[in-house]
Coordinates of N, CA and C in Angstrom, one line a residue:
M1 N -61.9 -53.9 -91.7 CA -63.3 -54.5 -91.6 C -64.2 -53.6 -92.3
G2 N -65.2 -54.1 -93.0 CA -66.2 -53.3 -93.7 C -67.1 -52.6 -92.7
E3 N -67.9 -51.6 -93.2 CA -68.7 -50.8 -92.3 C -69.9 -51.7 -91.7
Q4 N -70.2 -52.8 -92.4 CA -71.3 -53.7 -91.8 C -70.7 -54.8 -91.0
G5 N -69.3 -54.9 -91.0 CA -68.7 -56.0 -90.3 C -68.2 -57.0 -91.3
T6 N -68.1 -58.3 -90.9 CA -67.5 -59.3 -91.7 C -68.6 -60.4 -92.2
A7 N -68.4 -60.9 -93.4 CA -69.3 -62.0 -93.9 C -68.4 -63.1 -94.4
V8 N -69.0 -64.3 -94.3 CA -68.3 -65.5 -94.9 C -69.2 -66.2 -95.9
V9 N -68.7 -66.5 -97.0 CA -69.4 -67.2 -98.1 C -68.8 -68.6 -98.2
I10 N -69.7 -69.6 -98.0 CA -69.3 -71.0 -98.1 C -70.0 -71.6 -99.3
E11 N -69.3 -71.8 -100.4 CA -69.9 -72.1 -101.7 C -68.8 -72.8 -102.6
D12 N -69.1 -73.9 -103.1 CA -68.1 -74.6 -104.0 C -68.1 -74.2 -105.4
D13 N -69.2 -73.6 -105.9 CA -69.3 -73.1 -107.3 C -68.6 -71.7 -107.4
E14 N -67.5 -71.7 -108.1 CA -66.7 -70.4 -108.1 C -67.4 -69.2 -108.6
D15 N -68.3 -69.4 -109.6 CA -69.0 -68.3 -110.2 C -70.0 -67.8 -109.1
V16 N -70.7 -68.7 -108.5 CA -71.7 -68.3 -107.5 C -71.0 -67.6 -106.3
R17 N -69.8 -68.2 -105.9 CA -69.1 -67.7 -104.8 C -68.6 -66.3 -105.0
N18 N -68.1 -66.0 -106.3 CA -67.7 -64.7 -106.6 C -68.9 -63.7 -106.6
L19 N -70.1 -64.2 -107.1 CA -71.2 -63.3 -107.1 C -71.7 -62.9 -105.7
L20 N -71.7 -63.9 -104.8 CA -72.1 -63.7 -103.4 C -71.1 -62.7 -102.8
S21 N -69.8 -63.0 -103.0 CA -68.8 -62.1 -102.4 C -69.0 -60.7 -102.9
A22 N -69.2 -60.5 -104.2 CA -69.4 -59.1 -104.7 C -70.6 -58.4 -104.1
V23 N -71.7 -59.2 -104.0 CA -72.9 -58.5 -103.5 C -72.7 -58.1 -102.0
L24 N -72.1 -58.9 -101.2 CA -71.9 -58.6 -99.8 C -70.8 -57.5 -99.7
Q25 N -69.8 -57.5 -100.5 CA -68.9 -56.4 -100.5 C -69.5 -55.1 -100.8
Q26 N -70.4 -55.1 -101.8 CA -71.2 -53.9 -102.2 C -72.1 -53.4 -101.1
S27 N -72.5 -54.4 -100.2 CA -73.3 -54.0 -99.1 C -72.5 -53.6 -97.9
G28 N -71.2 -53.5 -98.0 CA -70.4 -53.0 -96.9 C -69.7 -54.0 -96.0
F29 N -69.6 -55.2 -96.5 CA -69.0 -56.3 -95.7 C -67.6 -56.5 -96.1
E30 N -66.7 -56.9 -95.2 CA -65.4 -57.5 -95.5 C -65.7 -59.0 -95.7
V31 N -65.4 -59.6 -96.8 CA -65.8 -60.9 -97.2 C -64.7 -61.9 -97.2
H32 N -64.9 -63.1 -96.5 CA -64.0 -64.2 -96.6 C -64.8 -65.4 -97.2
S33 N -64.1 -66.3 -97.8 CA -64.9 -67.4 -98.4 C -64.2 -68.8 -98.2
G34 N -65.0 -69.8 -98.4 CA -64.5 -71.2 -98.4 C -65.2 -72.0 -99.5
A35 N -64.5 -72.9 -100.2 CA -65.0 -73.7 -101.2 C -65.5 -75.1 -100.7
T36 N -65.2 -75.4 -99.5 CA -65.7 -76.7 -98.9 C -66.3 -76.4 -97.5
G37 N -67.0 -77.3 -97.0 CA -67.6 -77.2 -95.7 C -66.6 -77.0 -94.6
R38 N -65.5 -77.8 -94.6 CA -64.5 -77.7 -93.6 C -63.8 -76.3 -93.6
D39 N -63.5 -75.9 -94.9 CA -62.8 -74.5 -95.0 C -63.8 -73.4 -94.5
G40 N -65.1 -73.6 -94.8 CA -66.1 -72.6 -94.3 C -66.1 -72.5 -92.8
V41 N -66.2 -73.7 -92.2 CA -66.2 -73.7 -90.7 C -65.0 -73.0 -90.1
L42 N -63.8 -73.2 -90.7 CA -62.6 -72.5 -90.3 C -62.7 -71.0 -90.5
A43 N -63.2 -70.6 -91.6 CA -63.4 -69.2 -92.0 C -64.3 -68.5 -91.0
V44 N -65.4 -69.2 -90.6 CA -66.3 -68.6 -89.6 C -65.6 -68.5 -88.2
R45 N -64.9 -69.6 -87.8 CA -64.2 -69.6 -86.5 C -63.1 -68.5 -86.5
G46 N -62.4 -68.3 -87.6 CA -61.3 -67.3 -87.6 C -61.7 -65.9 -87.8
N47 N -62.9 -65.6 -88.3 CA -63.3 -64.2 -88.6 C -64.5 -63.7 -87.9
S48 N -65.2 -64.5 -87.1 CA -66.3 -64.1 -86.3 C -67.3 -63.2 -87.1
P49 N -67.9 -63.7 -88.2 CA -68.7 -62.9 -89.1 C -70.0 -62.6 -88.5
T50 N -70.6 -61.5 -89.0 CA -72.0 -61.2 -88.7 C -73.0 -62.0 -89.5
V51 N -72.6 -62.3 -90.8 CA -73.5 -63.0 -91.8 C -72.7 -64.1 -92.5
V52 N -73.3 -65.2 -92.7 CA -72.7 -66.3 -93.4 C -73.7 -66.8 -94.5
T53 N -73.3 -67.0 -95.7 CA -74.1 -67.6 -96.7 C -73.6 -69.0 -96.9
L54 N -74.5 -70.0 -96.9 CA -74.0 -71.4 -96.8 C -74.8 -72.3 -97.8
D55 N -74.0 -72.8 -98.7 CA -74.6 -73.7 -99.7 C -75.0 -75.1 -99.1
V56 N -76.1 -75.6 -99.5 CA -76.5 -77.0 -98.9 C -75.6 -78.1 -99.5
G57 N -75.4 -78.0 -100.8 CA -74.6 -79.1 -101.5 C -73.1 -78.8 -101.6
L58 N -72.3 -79.2 -100.7 CA -70.9 -79.0 -100.7 C -70.2 -80.3 -101.0
P59 N -68.9 -80.2 -101.5 CA -68.3 -81.5 -101.9 C -67.8 -82.4 -100.8
D60 N -67.6 -81.9 -99.6 CA -67.1 -82.8 -98.5 C -68.1 -83.1 -97.5
I61 N -68.7 -82.1 -96.8 CA -69.8 -82.4 -95.9 C -70.9 -81.4 -96.3
D62 N -72.2 -81.9 -96.1 CA -73.3 -81.1 -96.6 C -73.5 -79.9 -95.7
G63 N -74.3 -78.9 -96.2 CA -74.5 -77.7 -95.5 C -75.1 -77.8 -94.1
F64 N -76.0 -78.8 -94.0 CA -76.7 -79.0 -92.7 C -75.6 -79.4 -91.6
E65 N -74.7 -80.2 -91.9 CA -73.6 -80.6 -91.0 C -72.7 -79.4 -90.7
V66 N -72.4 -78.6 -91.8 CA -71.6 -77.4 -91.6 C -72.3 -76.4 -90.6
L67 N -73.6 -76.3 -90.8 CA -74.4 -75.4 -89.9 C -74.4 -75.9 -88.5
R68 N -74.5 -77.2 -88.3 CA -74.5 -77.7 -86.9 C -73.1 -77.4 -86.3
R69 N -72.0 -77.5 -87.0 CA -70.7 -77.2 -86.4 C -70.6 -75.7 -86.1
I70 N -71.1 -74.9 -87.0 CA -71.0 -73.4 -86.8 C -71.8 -73.0 -85.6
R71 N -73.0 -73.6 -85.4 CA -73.9 -73.3 -84.3 C -73.3 -73.7 -82.9
A72 N -72.3 -74.6 -83.0 CA -71.6 -75.0 -81.7 C -70.8 -73.9 -81.1
F73 N -70.4 -72.8 -81.9 CA -69.6 -71.7 -81.4 C -70.0 -70.3 -81.9
S74 N -71.0 -70.2 -82.7 CA -71.3 -68.9 -83.3 C -72.9 -68.7 -83.4
D75 N -73.3 -67.5 -83.1 CA -74.7 -67.2 -83.3 C -74.9 -66.2 -84.5
C76 N -74.0 -66.2 -85.4 CA -74.1 -65.4 -86.6 C -75.3 -65.6 -87.4
Y77 N -75.7 -64.7 -88.2 CA -76.9 -64.9 -89.1 C -76.4 -65.8 -90.2
V78 N -77.2 -66.8 -90.5 CA -76.9 -67.8 -91.6 C -78.0 -67.9 -92.6
I79 N -77.7 -67.6 -93.8 CA -78.6 -67.8 -94.9 C -78.2 -69.0 -95.7
M80 N -79.0 -70.0 -95.8 CA -78.7 -71.2 -96.6 C -79.2 -71.1 -98.0
L81 N -78.4 -71.6 -98.9 CA -78.8 -71.6 -100.4 C -78.9 -73.0 -100.9
T82 N -80.0 -73.2 -101.6 CA -80.2 -74.5 -102.2 C -80.5 -74.4 -103.7
A83 N -80.1 -75.4 -104.4 CA -80.4 -75.4 -105.9 C -81.8 -76.0 -106.2
R84 N -82.5 -76.5 -105.1 CA -83.8 -77.1 -105.3 C -84.9 -76.3 -104.7
A85 N -85.9 -76.0 -105.5 CA -87.1 -75.3 -104.9 C -88.0 -76.3 -104.2
D86 N -87.4 -76.8 -103.1 CA -88.0 -77.9 -102.3 C -88.3 -77.5 -100.9
E87 N -89.5 -77.5 -100.5 CA -89.9 -77.1 -99.2 C -89.2 -77.9 -98.1
L88 N -88.9 -79.2 -98.4 CA -88.2 -80.0 -97.4 C -86.8 -79.4 -97.1
D89 N -86.1 -78.9 -98.1 CA -84.8 -78.3 -97.9 C -84.9 -77.1 -97.0
T90 N -85.9 -76.3 -97.3 CA -86.2 -75.1 -96.5 C -86.4 -75.4 -95.1
L91 N -87.3 -76.4 -94.8 CA -87.6 -76.7 -93.4 C -86.4 -77.4 -92.7
M92 N -85.7 -78.2 -93.4 CA -84.5 -78.8 -92.8 C -83.5 -77.7 -92.5
A93 N -83.3 -76.7 -93.3 CA -82.4 -75.6 -93.0 C -82.8 -74.9 -91.8
L94 N -84.1 -74.6 -91.6 CA -84.5 -73.9 -90.4 C -84.4 -74.7 -89.2
Q95 N -84.7 -76.0 -89.3 CA -84.6 -76.9 -88.2 C -83.2 -77.1 -87.8
S96 N -82.2 -76.9 -88.7 CA -80.8 -77.0 -88.3 C -80.3 -75.7 -87.7
G97 N -81.1 -74.6 -87.7 CA -80.6 -73.4 -87.1 C -80.3 -72.3 -88.0
A98 N -80.7 -72.4 -89.3 CA -80.5 -71.2 -90.2 C -81.5 -70.1 -89.9
D99 N -81.2 -68.9 -90.3 CA -82.0 -67.8 -90.1 C -82.9 -67.5 -91.3
D100 N -82.4 -67.8 -92.5 CA -83.1 -67.6 -93.7 C -82.6 -68.5 -94.8
F101 N -83.3 -68.5 -95.9 CA -82.9 -69.4 -97.0 C -83.2 -68.7 -98.4
L102 N -82.4 -69.1 -99.4 CA -82.6 -68.6 -100.7 C -82.5 -69.8 -101.7
T103 N -83.3 -69.8 -102.7 CA -83.2 -70.8 -103.8 C -82.4 -70.3 -105.0
K104 N -81.5 -71.1 -105.5 CA -80.7 -70.7 -106.7 C -81.6 -71.0 -107.9
P105 N -81.5 -70.2 -109.0 CA -80.7 -68.9 -109.0 C -81.5 -67.8 -108.2
F106 N -80.7 -66.9 -107.6 CA -81.3 -65.8 -106.9 C -80.9 -64.5 -107.5
R107 N -81.7 -63.5 -107.2 CA -81.4 -62.1 -107.6 C -80.5 -61.4 -106.6
P108 N -79.4 -60.8 -107.0 CA -78.6 -60.1 -106.0 C -79.3 -59.2 -105.1
R109 N -80.3 -58.4 -105.7 CA -81.1 -57.5 -104.8 C -81.9 -58.2 -103.7
E110 N -82.3 -59.5 -104.0 CA -83.0 -60.2 -103.0 C -82.1 -60.6 -101.9
L111 N -80.9 -61.0 -102.2 CA -79.9 -61.3 -101.1 C -79.7 -60.1 -100.3
R112 N -79.5 -58.9 -100.9 CA -79.2 -57.7 -100.2 C -80.4 -57.4 -99.3
A113 N -81.6 -57.6 -99.8 CA -82.8 -57.3 -99.0 C -82.9 -58.2 -97.8
R114 N -82.6 -59.5 -98.0 CA -82.7 -60.4 -96.9 C -81.7 -60.1 -95.8
V115 N -80.4 -59.8 -96.2 CA -79.4 -59.4 -95.3 C -79.8 -58.1 -94.5
A116 N -80.3 -57.1 -95.3 CA -80.7 -55.9 -94.6 C -81.8 -56.1 -93.6
A117 N -82.8 -57.0 -94.0 CA -83.9 -57.3 -93.0 C -83.4 -57.9 -91.8
M118 N -82.4 -58.8 -91.9 CA -81.9 -59.5 -90.7 C -81.2 -58.4 -89.8
L119 N -80.4 -57.5 -90.4 CA -79.7 -56.6 -89.6 C -80.5 -55.5 -89.0
R120 N -81.8 -55.4 -89.5 CA -82.7 -54.5 -88.8 C -83.5 -55.0 -87.6
R121 N -83.3 -56.3 -87.4 CA -84.0 -56.9 -86.2 C -83.7 -56.2 -84.9
P122 N -84.7 -56.0 -84.1 CA -84.4 -55.3 -82.8 C -83.4 -56.1 -81.9
R123 N -82.4 -55.4 -81.4 CA -81.4 -56.0 -80.5 C -81.5 -55.3 -79.2
E124 N -82.1 -54.1 -79.1 CA -82.1 -53.4 -77.8 C -83.6 -53.2 -77.5
A125 N -83.8 -52.7 -76.3 CA -85.2 -52.6 -75.8 C -86.0 -51.7 -76.6
G126 N -85.4 -50.7 -77.3 CA -86.2 -49.7 -78.0 C -86.6 -50.1 -79.3
G127 N -86.1 -51.2 -79.9 CA -86.5 -51.7 -81.2 C -85.7 -50.9 -82.2
P128 N -86.0 -51.1 -83.5 CA -85.3 -50.4 -84.6 C -85.4 -48.9 -84.5
A129 N -84.3 -48.3 -84.9 CA -84.3 -46.8 -84.9 C -85.4 -46.3 -85.7
G130 N -86.2 -45.3 -85.2 CA -87.2 -44.7 -86.0 C -88.5 -45.4 -86.1
A131 N -88.5 -46.7 -85.6 CA -89.7 -47.5 -85.7 C -90.7 -47.1 -84.7
S132 N -92.0 -47.3 -85.0 CA -93.1 -47.1 -84.0 C -93.7 -48.4 -83.6
P133 N -94.0 -48.6 -82.4 CA -94.6 -49.8 -82.0 C -95.9 -50.1 -82.7
E134 N -96.3 -51.3 -82.8 CA -97.6 -51.7 -83.4 C -98.7 -51.2 -82.5
A135 N -99.8 -50.9 -83.2 CA -101.0 -50.4 -82.4 C -101.4 -51.5 -81.5
G136 N -101.6 -51.2 -80.2 CA -102.1 -52.2 -79.2 C -101.0 -53.1 -78.7
A137 N -99.8 -53.0 -79.2 CA -98.7 -53.9 -78.7 C -98.2 -53.4 -77.3
A138 N -97.8 -54.4 -76.5 CA -97.2 -54.0 -75.2 C -95.9 -53.3 -75.4
P139 N -95.5 -52.3 -74.5 CA -94.2 -51.7 -74.7 C -93.1 -52.6 -74.5
Q140 N -91.9 -52.3 -75.1 CA -90.8 -53.1 -74.9 C -90.3 -53.1 -73.5
Q141 N -89.9 -54.2 -73.0 CA -89.3 -54.3 -71.6 C -88.0 -55.0 -71.7
P142 N -87.0 -54.6 -71.0 CA -85.6 -55.2 -71.1 C -85.6 -56.6 -70.6
V143 N -86.5 -57.0 -69.6 CA -86.5 -58.3 -69.1 C -88.0 -58.8 -69.0
L144 N -88.2 -60.0 -69.6 CA -89.6 -60.5 -69.6 C -89.6 -61.9 -68.8
R145 N -90.6 -62.1 -68.0 CA -90.6 -63.3 -67.2 C -92.0 -64.0 -67.4
H146 N -92.0 -65.3 -67.4 CA -93.3 -66.0 -67.6 C -93.1 -67.5 -67.2
N147 N -93.7 -67.9 -66.1 CA -93.7 -69.3 -65.7 C -92.3 -69.9 -65.7
G148 N -91.4 -69.2 -65.1 CA -90.0 -69.7 -64.9 C -89.1 -69.4 -66.0
L149 N -89.6 -68.8 -67.1 CA -88.8 -68.4 -68.3 C -88.5 -67.0 -68.2
V150 N -87.2 -66.6 -68.4 CA -86.7 -65.2 -68.3 C -86.0 -64.9 -69.6
L151 N -86.4 -63.8 -70.3 CA -85.7 -63.3 -71.5 C -85.1 -62.0 -71.2
H152 N -83.8 -61.8 -71.5 CA -83.1 -60.5 -71.3 C -83.0 -60.0 -72.8
Q153 N -83.7 -58.9 -73.1 CA -83.7 -58.4 -74.4 C -82.3 -57.8 -74.8
E154 N -81.7 -57.0 -73.8 CA -80.5 -56.3 -74.2 C -79.3 -57.3 -74.4
T155 N -79.2 -58.4 -73.7 CA -78.2 -59.4 -73.9 C -78.6 -60.5 -74.8
R156 N -79.9 -60.6 -75.1 CA -80.5 -61.6 -75.9 C -80.2 -63.0 -75.4
T157 N -80.4 -63.2 -74.1 CA -80.2 -64.5 -73.4 C -81.5 -64.9 -72.8
A158 N -81.6 -66.2 -72.7 CA -82.9 -66.8 -72.1 C -82.5 -67.9 -71.1
K159 N -83.3 -67.9 -70.0 CA -83.1 -68.8 -68.9 C -84.4 -69.5 -68.6
L160 N -84.3 -70.8 -68.3 CA -85.5 -71.5 -67.9 C -85.2 -72.1 -66.6
F161 N -85.9 -71.6 -65.5 CA -85.7 -72.1 -64.2 C -84.2 -72.0 -63.8
D162 N -83.6 -70.8 -64.2 CA -82.2 -70.4 -63.9 C -81.2 -71.1 -64.7
A163 N -81.6 -72.0 -65.7 CA -80.7 -72.7 -66.6 C -80.7 -72.0 -67.9
E164 N -79.6 -71.6 -68.4 CA -79.6 -70.9 -69.7 C -79.9 -71.9 -70.9
I165 N -80.7 -71.4 -71.8 CA -81.1 -72.2 -73.0 C -80.5 -71.5 -74.2
S166 N -80.1 -72.3 -75.2 CA -79.5 -71.7 -76.4 C -80.5 -71.6 -77.4
L167 N -80.8 -70.3 -77.9 CA -81.8 -70.0 -78.9 C -81.1 -69.4 -80.1
T168 N -81.6 -69.7 -81.3 CA -81.2 -69.0 -82.5 C -81.8 -67.6 -82.5
R169 N -81.3 -66.7 -83.3 CA -81.8 -65.4 -83.4 C -83.3 -65.4 -83.7
S170 N -83.7 -66.2 -84.6 CA -85.1 -66.3 -85.0 C -86.0 -66.8 -83.8
E171 N -85.5 -67.8 -83.2 CA -86.2 -68.4 -82.0 C -86.4 -67.3 -80.9
F172 N -85.3 -66.6 -80.6 CA -85.4 -65.6 -79.6 C -86.4 -64.5 -80.0
D173 N -86.3 -64.1 -81.2 CA -87.2 -63.0 -81.7 C -88.7 -63.4 -81.6
L174 N -89.0 -64.7 -82.0 CA -90.4 -65.2 -81.9 C -90.8 -65.3 -80.4
L175 N -90.0 -65.8 -79.6 CA -90.3 -66.0 -78.2 C -90.5 -64.6 -77.5
H176 N -89.6 -63.7 -77.8 CA -89.7 -62.4 -77.3 C -91.1 -61.7 -77.7
D177 N -91.4 -61.9 -79.0 CA -92.6 -61.3 -79.5 C -93.9 -61.8 -78.8
L178 N -93.9 -63.2 -78.6 CA -95.0 -63.8 -77.9 C -95.1 -63.4 -76.4
M179 N -93.9 -63.3 -75.8 CA -94.0 -63.0 -74.4 C -94.4 -61.6 -74.1
R180 N -94.0 -60.7 -75.0 CA -94.4 -59.3 -74.8 C -95.9 -59.0 -75.3
S181 N -96.5 -60.0 -75.9 CA -97.8 -59.8 -76.4 C -98.9 -59.8 -75.3
G182 N -98.4 -60.4 -74.2 CA -99.4 -60.4 -73.0 C -100.5 -61.4 -73.2
G183 N -100.3 -62.4 -74.0 CA -101.4 -63.4 -74.2 C -102.2 -63.2 -75.4
S184 N -102.0 -62.1 -76.1 CA -102.8 -61.8 -77.4 C -102.3 -62.8 -78.4
V185 N -103.2 -63.2 -79.3 CA -102.9 -64.1 -80.4 C -102.1 -63.4 -81.4
R186 N -101.0 -64.1 -81.8 CA -100.1 -63.6 -82.9 C -100.3 -64.5 -84.1
T187 N -100.8 -64.0 -85.2 CA -101.0 -64.8 -86.4 C -99.6 -65.3 -86.9
K188 N -99.7 -66.3 -87.8 CA -98.4 -66.8 -88.4 C -97.8 -65.7 -89.3
A189 N -98.7 -64.9 -89.9 CA -98.2 -63.8 -90.8 C -97.5 -62.8 -89.9
D190 N -98.0 -62.5 -88.7 CA -97.4 -61.6 -87.8 C -96.0 -62.1 -87.5
L191 N -95.9 -63.4 -87.2 CA -94.6 -63.9 -86.7 C -93.6 -64.1 -87.9
V192 N -94.1 -64.3 -89.1 CA -93.2 -64.3 -90.2 C -92.5 -62.9 -90.3
R193 N -93.3 -61.9 -90.1 CA -92.7 -60.5 -90.2 C -91.7 -60.2 -89.1
V194 N -91.9 -60.9 -88.0 CA -91.0 -60.8 -86.9 C -89.7 -61.4 -87.3
V195 N -89.7 -62.6 -87.8 CA -88.5 -63.3 -88.3 C -87.8 -62.6 -89.4
R196 N -88.6 -61.9 -90.3 CA -88.0 -61.2 -91.4 C -87.6 -59.8 -91.0
G197 N -87.8 -59.4 -89.8 CA -87.5 -58.0 -89.4 C -88.4 -57.0 -90.0
E198 N -89.7 -57.4 -90.3 CA -90.6 -56.5 -90.9 C -91.8 -56.3 -90.0
Q199 N -91.6 -56.1 -88.7 CA -92.8 -56.0 -87.8 C -93.7 -54.9 -88.2
Y200 N -93.2 -53.9 -88.8 CA -94.0 -52.7 -89.0 C -94.4 -52.5 -90.5
R201 N -94.3 -53.6 -91.2 CA -94.8 -53.6 -92.6 C -95.9 -54.6 -92.8
D202 N -97.1 -54.1 -92.6 CA -98.3 -55.0 -92.7 C -98.5 -55.5 -94.1
A203 N -98.0 -54.8 -95.1 CA -98.2 -55.2 -96.5 C -97.2 -56.2 -97.0
A204 N -96.2 -56.5 -96.2 CA -95.2 -57.5 -96.6 C -95.8 -58.8 -97.0
Y205 N -95.4 -59.4 -98.1 CA -96.0 -60.6 -98.6 C -95.5 -61.8 -97.7
V206 N -96.4 -62.7 -97.4 CA -96.2 -63.8 -96.6 C -96.7 -65.1 -97.4
S207 N -95.7 -66.0 -97.6 CA -96.1 -67.2 -98.4 C -96.4 -68.4 -97.5
D208 N -96.9 -69.5 -98.1 CA -97.2 -70.7 -97.3 C -95.9 -71.2 -96.7
V209 N -94.8 -71.2 -97.5 CA -93.6 -71.7 -97.0 C -93.1 -70.9 -95.8
D210 N -93.3 -69.5 -95.9 CA -92.9 -68.7 -94.8 C -93.6 -69.1 -93.5
E211 N -94.9 -69.4 -93.6 CA -95.7 -69.8 -92.4 C -95.3 -71.1 -91.9
R212 N -94.9 -72.0 -92.8 CA -94.4 -73.3 -92.4 C -93.1 -73.2 -91.7
A213 N -92.3 -72.2 -92.1 CA -91.0 -72.0 -91.4 C -91.3 -71.5 -90.0
V214 N -92.3 -70.7 -89.8 CA -92.7 -70.3 -88.4 C -93.1 -71.5 -87.6
E215 N -93.8 -72.4 -88.2 CA -94.2 -73.6 -87.4 C -93.0 -74.4 -87.0
V216 N -92.0 -74.5 -87.9 CA -90.8 -75.2 -87.6 C -90.0 -74.5 -86.4
H217 N -89.9 -73.2 -86.5 CA -89.3 -72.5 -85.4 C -90.0 -72.7 -84.0
I218 N -91.3 -72.7 -84.1 CA -92.1 -72.9 -82.8 C -91.9 -74.3 -82.3
G219 N -91.8 -75.3 -83.3 CA -91.6 -76.7 -82.9 C -90.2 -76.8 -82.2
N220 N -89.2 -76.1 -82.8 CA -87.9 -76.1 -82.2 C -87.9 -75.5 -80.8
L221 N -88.6 -74.4 -80.6 CA -88.7 -73.8 -79.3 C -89.3 -74.7 -78.3
R222 N -90.4 -75.4 -78.7 CA -91.1 -76.3 -77.7 C -90.1 -77.4 -77.3
K223 N -89.3 -77.9 -78.2 CA -88.3 -78.9 -77.8 C -87.3 -78.4 -76.8
K224 N -86.8 -77.2 -77.1 CA -85.8 -76.6 -76.2 C -86.4 -76.3 -74.8
L225 N -87.7 -75.9 -74.8 CA -88.4 -75.6 -73.5 C -88.9 -76.9 -72.8
R226 N -88.8 -78.0 -73.6 CA -89.4 -79.3 -73.0 C -90.8 -79.1 -72.7
E227 N -91.5 -78.4 -73.6 CA -92.9 -78.1 -73.4 C -93.8 -79.4 -73.4
D228 N -94.7 -79.5 -72.5 CA -95.7 -80.6 -72.4 C -96.8 -80.2 -73.3
P229 N -97.0 -80.9 -74.5 CA -98.1 -80.5 -75.4 C -99.5 -80.6 -74.8
R230 N -99.7 -81.4 -73.7 CA -101.0 -81.5 -73.1 C -101.3 -80.4 -72.1
Q231 N -100.2 -79.8 -71.5 CA -100.4 -78.7 -70.6 C -99.3 -77.7 -70.8
P232 N -99.4 -77.0 -72.0 CA -98.3 -76.0 -72.3 C -98.2 -74.9 -71.3
A233 N -96.9 -74.6 -70.9 CA -96.7 -73.5 -70.0 C -96.3 -72.2 -70.7
W234 N -95.9 -72.3 -72.0 CA -95.5 -71.1 -72.7 C -96.1 -70.9 -74.0
L235 N -96.2 -71.9 -74.9 CA -96.6 -71.7 -76.3 C -97.9 -72.4 -76.6
V236 N -99.0 -71.7 -76.9 CA -100.3 -72.3 -77.1 C -100.6 -72.1 -78.6
T237 N -101.0 -73.2 -79.3 CA -101.4 -73.1 -80.7 C -102.9 -72.7 -80.8
V238 N -103.2 -71.7 -81.6 CA -104.5 -71.3 -81.8 C -104.8 -71.8 -83.2
R239 N -105.6 -72.9 -83.3 CA -105.7 -73.6 -84.6 C -106.3 -72.7 -85.7
G240 N -105.6 -72.7 -86.9 CA -106.0 -72.0 -88.0 C -105.7 -70.5 -88.0
V241 N -105.0 -70.1 -86.9 CA -104.7 -68.7 -86.7 C -103.2 -68.5 -86.5
G242 N -102.7 -69.0 -85.3 CA -101.3 -68.7 -85.0 C -101.0 -69.2 -83.6
Y243 N -100.4 -68.4 -82.7 CA -100.0 -68.8 -81.4 C -100.2 -67.7 -80.4
R244 N -100.2 -68.1 -79.1 CA -100.3 -67.1 -78.1 C -99.5 -67.7 -76.9
L245 N -99.3 -66.8 -75.9 CA -98.6 -67.2 -74.7 C -99.6 -67.9 -73.8
A246 N -99.1 -69.0 -73.1 CA -100.0 -69.7 -72.2 C -100.3 -68.8 -70.9
P247 N -101.4 -69.1 -70.2 CA -101.7 -68.3 -69.0 C -100.6 -68.4 -68.0
E248 N -100.5 -67.4 -67.1 CA -99.6 -67.5 -66.0 C -100.1 -68.5 -65.0
R249 N -99.1 -69.3 -64.6 CA -99.5 -70.4 -63.6 C -99.5 -69.8 -62.2
V250 N -100.5 -70.2 -61.4 CA -100.6 -69.7 -60.0 C -100.0 -70.8 -59.1
E251 N -99.0 -70.4 -58.4 CA -98.3 -71.3 -57.4 C -99.2 -71.5 -56.2
N252 N -99.3 -72.7 -55.8 CA -100.1 -73.0 -54.6 C -99.2 -72.6 -53.3

């Protein structure tokens, strides 16, 4: 196994598949690949990868269906690739449970940067090694609770009224950031950096598509939490700015 773990490339174009495999191997991964959606799902099931690159346009089943099948048994990082510079493809990828997306043709260094950013995401209570908390941010806590919702940072699990809910890595990171903010407003740009693993880089560029991606993630979270939009218990939209945590409910 490579020093970074295992990666799976699901891509029908042989030249692109070889390029993706080479880039990931250079980044320290042991790489497996599949030229069809079905082969790709089997490769993910058999190798338990850390990272998967997934083409949208596959010859047998499309990438969105492949992603749905992968998400039934794996929480690996998934980067979807599309040949169309179409915002709809991007939003559909995120709605389907992808962590990131790239448009073909892509630069190898951009893929390496996206993978590195995902792997830097905080997985333990202390956050990334060597990172300093944002000014004014609440300290990291291993367990966060709010209105019946419980997040365990170390195990990256979430429960709502004692029932476990399944969150993608991006959804968990966003919800964790909002819960530890203590009700402070988090701008969409702030949350883009959370998803990208760039919490401590204020100068990181944020595009309109990136902000729309955050809106999609928040929409997915609301569905999973069964949030009542008229009386939100967890996620409140601050129009024109971003989001904040709803106030604590007082039990009678």
